[in-house]
Short mmCIF file of N, CA and C in Angstrom, two decimals:
data_model
loop_
_atom_site.label_atom_id
_atom_site.label_comp_id
_atom_site.label_asym_id
_atom_site.label_seq_id
_atom_site.Cartn_x
_atom_site.Cartn_y
_atom_site.Cartn_z
N UNK J 1 0.65 -1.16 0.19
CA UNK J 1 0.05 -0.13 0.01
C UNK J 1 0.85 1.20 0.10
N UNK J 2 0.61 2.19 -0.85
CA UNK J 2 1.10 3.38 -0.76
C UNK J 2 0.32 4.36 -0.07
N UNK J 3 1.12 5.31 0.80
CA UNK J 3 0.24 6.29 1.48
C UNK J 3 0.74 7.54 1.28
N UNK J 4 0.91 8.56 2.33
CA UNK J 4 1.30 10.28 2.33
C UNK J 4 2.73 9.74 2.23
N UNK J 5 3.40 8.78 2.29
CA UNK J 5 4.75 9.15 1.81
C UNK J 5 5.19 9.03 0.32
N UNK J 6 4.31 8.97 -0.48
CA UNK J 6 4.36 8.79 -1.88
C UNK J 6 5.39 9.75 -2.27
N UNK J 7 6.65 9.23 -3.04
CA UNK J 7 7.65 10.31 -3.39
C UNK J 7 7.72 10.06 -4.70
N UNK J 8 8.56 11.20 -5.56
CA UNK J 8 8.98 10.99 -6.89
C UNK J 8 10.24 9.99 -6.79
N UNK J 9 9.83 9.29 -7.87
CA UNK J 9 10.45 8.02 -8.09
C UNK J 9 10.01 6.70 -7.68
N UNK J 10 8.80 6.60 -6.95
CA UNK J 10 8.32 5.35 -6.42
C UNK J 10 7.31 4.76 -7.81
N UNK J 11 7.40 3.52 -7.44
CA UNK J 11 6.61 2.84 -8.90
C UNK J 11 5.03 2.56 -8.32
N UNK J 12 4.17 2.96 -9.06
CA UNK J 12 2.83 2.90 -8.66
C UNK J 12 2.21 2.16 -9.73
N UNK J 13 1.17 1.15 -9.37
CA UNK J 13 0.47 0.45 -10.34
C UNK J 13 -1.27 1.13 -10.28
N UNK J 14 -1.42 2.04 -11.53
CA UNK J 14 -2.71 2.69 -11.67
C UNK J 14 -3.38 2.66 -12.94
N UNK J 15 -4.51 2.86 -13.08
CA UNK J 15 -5.22 2.54 -14.78
C UNK J 15 -4.82 3.60 -15.65
N UNK J 16 -4.84 3.24 -16.55
CA UNK J 16 -4.32 4.51 -17.54
C UNK J 16 -5.57 4.86 -18.67
N UNK J 17 -6.03 5.90 -18.67
CA UNK J 17 -6.97 6.06 -19.85
C UNK J 17 -6.72 6.07 -21.40
N UNK J 18 -7.28 5.61 -22.61
CA UNK J 18 -8.76 5.54 -22.21
C UNK J 18 -9.25 4.10 -21.96
N UNK J 19 -8.28 3.13 -21.77
CA UNK J 19 -8.73 1.46 -21.82
C UNK J 19 -8.93 1.62 -20.16
N UNK J 20 -8.60 2.14 -19.32
CA UNK J 20 -8.84 1.95 -17.81
C UNK J 20 -7.92 0.56 -17.42
N UNK J 21 -7.12 -0.17 -18.38
CA UNK J 21 -5.80 -1.08 -17.98
C UNK J 21 -4.54 -0.40 -16.81
N UNK J 22 -4.69 -1.18 -16.01
CA UNK J 22 -3.65 -0.96 -14.99
C UNK J 22 -2.45 -1.47 -15.48
N UNK J 23 -1.40 -0.24 -15.31
CA UNK J 23 0.33 -0.73 -15.62
C UNK J 23 0.77 0.31 -14.50
N UNK J 24 2.23 -0.26 -14.52
CA UNK J 24 3.17 0.21 -13.53
C UNK J 24 3.76 1.05 -14.15
N UNK J 25 3.81 2.35 -13.28
CA UNK J 25 4.84 3.79 -13.81
C UNK J 25 5.40 3.90 -12.70
N UNK J 26 6.14 5.04 -12.72
CA UNK J 26 7.10 5.87 -12.08
C UNK J 26 6.37 7.51 -11.70
N UNK J 27 6.45 7.72 -10.30
CA UNK J 27 5.99 9.07 -10.08
C UNK J 27 6.95 10.02 -10.55
N UNK J 28 6.58 10.77 -11.16
CA UNK J 28 7.84 11.96 -11.71
C UNK J 28 7.26 13.66 -11.29
N UNK J 29 6.42 13.83 -10.38
CA UNK J 29 6.11 15.21 -10.33
C UNK J 29 4.84 14.97 -9.21
N UNK J 30 4.85 15.88 -7.83
CA UNK J 30 3.90 15.91 -7.18
C UNK J 30 4.00 17.30 -6.88
N UNK J 31 2.45 17.75 -6.79
CA UNK J 31 1.94 18.92 -6.59
C UNK J 31 2.79 19.25 -4.89
N UNK J 32 3.01 20.68 -4.93
CA UNK J 32 3.43 20.90 -3.39
C UNK J 32 2.66 20.85 -2.49
N UNK J 33 1.36 20.84 -2.81
CA UNK J 33 0.20 20.84 -1.64
C UNK J 33 -0.33 19.69 -1.85
N UNK J 34 0.27 18.50 -2.41
CA UNK J 34 -0.33 17.25 -2.61
C UNK J 34 -1.71 17.22 -3.30
N UNK J 35 -2.13 18.10 -4.29
CA UNK J 35 -3.46 17.89 -4.77
C UNK J 35 -3.23 17.05 -6.04
N UNK J 36 -2.53 16.94 -6.65
CA UNK J 36 -2.27 15.64 -7.75
C UNK J 36 -0.76 15.32 -8.08
N UNK J 37 -0.56 14.15 -8.71
CA UNK J 37 0.92 13.61 -9.03
C UNK J 37 0.68 13.45 -10.56
N UNK J 38 2.05 13.15 -11.13
CA UNK J 38 2.15 12.67 -12.63
C UNK J 38 2.83 11.30 -12.36
N UNK J 39 2.39 10.25 -13.47
CA UNK J 39 3.13 9.36 -13.70
C UNK J 39 3.59 8.86 -14.93
N UNK J 40 4.87 8.35 -15.10
CA UNK J 40 5.37 8.02 -16.34
C UNK J 40 5.26 6.73 -16.52
N UNK J 41 4.81 6.27 -17.62
CA UNK J 41 4.82 4.79 -18.19
C UNK J 41 5.65 4.63 -19.34
N UNK J 42 6.40 3.68 -19.42
CA UNK J 42 7.03 3.34 -20.37
C UNK J 42 6.73 1.98 -21.12
N UNK J 43 6.27 1.92 -22.04
CA UNK J 43 5.12 0.85 -22.60
C UNK J 43 6.31 -0.20 -23.07
N UNK J 44 5.72 -1.19 -23.63
CA UNK J 44 6.51 -2.69 -23.88
C UNK J 44 7.43 -2.06 -25.17
N UNK J 45 6.97 -1.52 -26.29
CA UNK J 45 7.48 -0.92 -27.54
C UNK J 45 8.21 0.46 -27.38
N UNK J 46 8.51 0.63 -26.07
CA UNK J 46 9.21 1.85 -25.93
C UNK J 46 8.41 3.36 -26.04
N UNK J 47 7.34 3.43 -25.95
CA UNK J 47 6.48 4.74 -26.18
C UNK J 47 6.30 5.10 -24.64
N UNK J 48 6.18 6.53 -24.32
CA UNK J 48 6.11 6.78 -23.30
C UNK J 48 4.79 7.81 -22.80
N UNK J 49 4.13 7.31 -21.80
CA UNK J 49 2.85 7.79 -21.52
C UNK J 49 2.99 8.39 -20.18
N UNK J 50 2.44 9.94 -20.14
CA UNK J 50 2.53 10.41 -18.80
C UNK J 50 0.80 10.77 -18.55
N UNK J 51 0.51 10.72 -17.42
CA UNK J 51 -0.86 10.57 -16.72
C UNK J 51 -1.01 11.21 -15.63
N UNK J 52 -1.68 12.12 -15.50
CA UNK J 52 -2.13 12.88 -14.12
C UNK J 52 -2.99 12.55 -13.21
N UNK J 53 -2.87 12.32 -12.26
CA UNK J 53 -3.92 11.75 -11.17
C UNK J 53 -4.36 12.81 -9.58
N UNK J 54 -5.41 12.61 -9.49
CA UNK J 54 -5.85 13.84 -8.16
C UNK J 54 -5.92 13.12 -6.85
N UNK J 55 -5.53 13.00 -5.94
CA UNK J 55 -5.36 12.27 -4.56
C UNK J 55 -6.45 11.94 -4.18
N UNK J 56 -7.44 12.45 -4.59
CA UNK J 56 -9.01 12.16 -4.03
C UNK J 56 -9.84 11.46 -5.05
N UNK J 57 -9.36 10.97 -5.90
CA UNK J 57 -9.82 10.24 -7.30
C UNK J 57 -10.31 9.03 -6.54
N UNK J 58 -11.21 8.26 -7.06
CA UNK J 58 -11.56 6.97 -6.07
C UNK J 58 -10.62 6.01 -6.90
N UNK J 59 -10.40 5.93 -8.10
CA UNK J 59 -8.96 4.86 -8.61
C UNK J 59 -7.93 4.96 -7.72
N UNK J 60 -7.52 6.12 -7.53
CA UNK J 60 -6.31 6.63 -6.63
C UNK J 60 -6.11 5.83 -5.18
N UNK J 61 -7.68 6.37 -4.74
CA UNK J 61 -7.63 5.56 -3.22
C UNK J 61 -7.88 4.14 -3.34
N UNK J 62 -8.43 3.53 -4.23
CA UNK J 62 -8.65 2.02 -4.68
C UNK J 62 -7.17 1.27 -4.62
N UNK J 63 -6.34 2.10 -4.99
CA UNK J 63 -4.58 1.87 -5.22
C UNK J 63 -4.33 1.84 -4.07
N UNK J 64 -4.86 2.38 -3.06
CA UNK J 64 -4.04 2.46 -1.87
C UNK J 64 -3.28 3.89 -1.58
N UNK J 65 -3.35 4.94 -2.41
CA UNK J 65 -2.71 6.23 -2.22
C UNK J 65 -3.53 6.95 -1.59
N UNK J 66 -2.75 7.67 -0.38
CA UNK J 66 -3.53 8.64 0.36
C UNK J 66 -2.67 10.10 0.19
N UNK J 67 -3.42 10.95 0.68
CA UNK J 67 -2.60 12.31 0.78
C UNK J 67 -1.86 12.19 1.49
#
């Protein structure tokens, strides 16, 4: 479980839109007031996807990530 100690460089497993499939990525940025964060996913063919998440999003809470 990931909690309030979420830091840049941590690995997280979250759904990626538009498919909603879960992938493992690396936290690359956290808002100074911990309102939201960005995760970078490197796909199998080398493509890079960056997705933003809000800490209070139900998908994020379901993954065990808390503010």
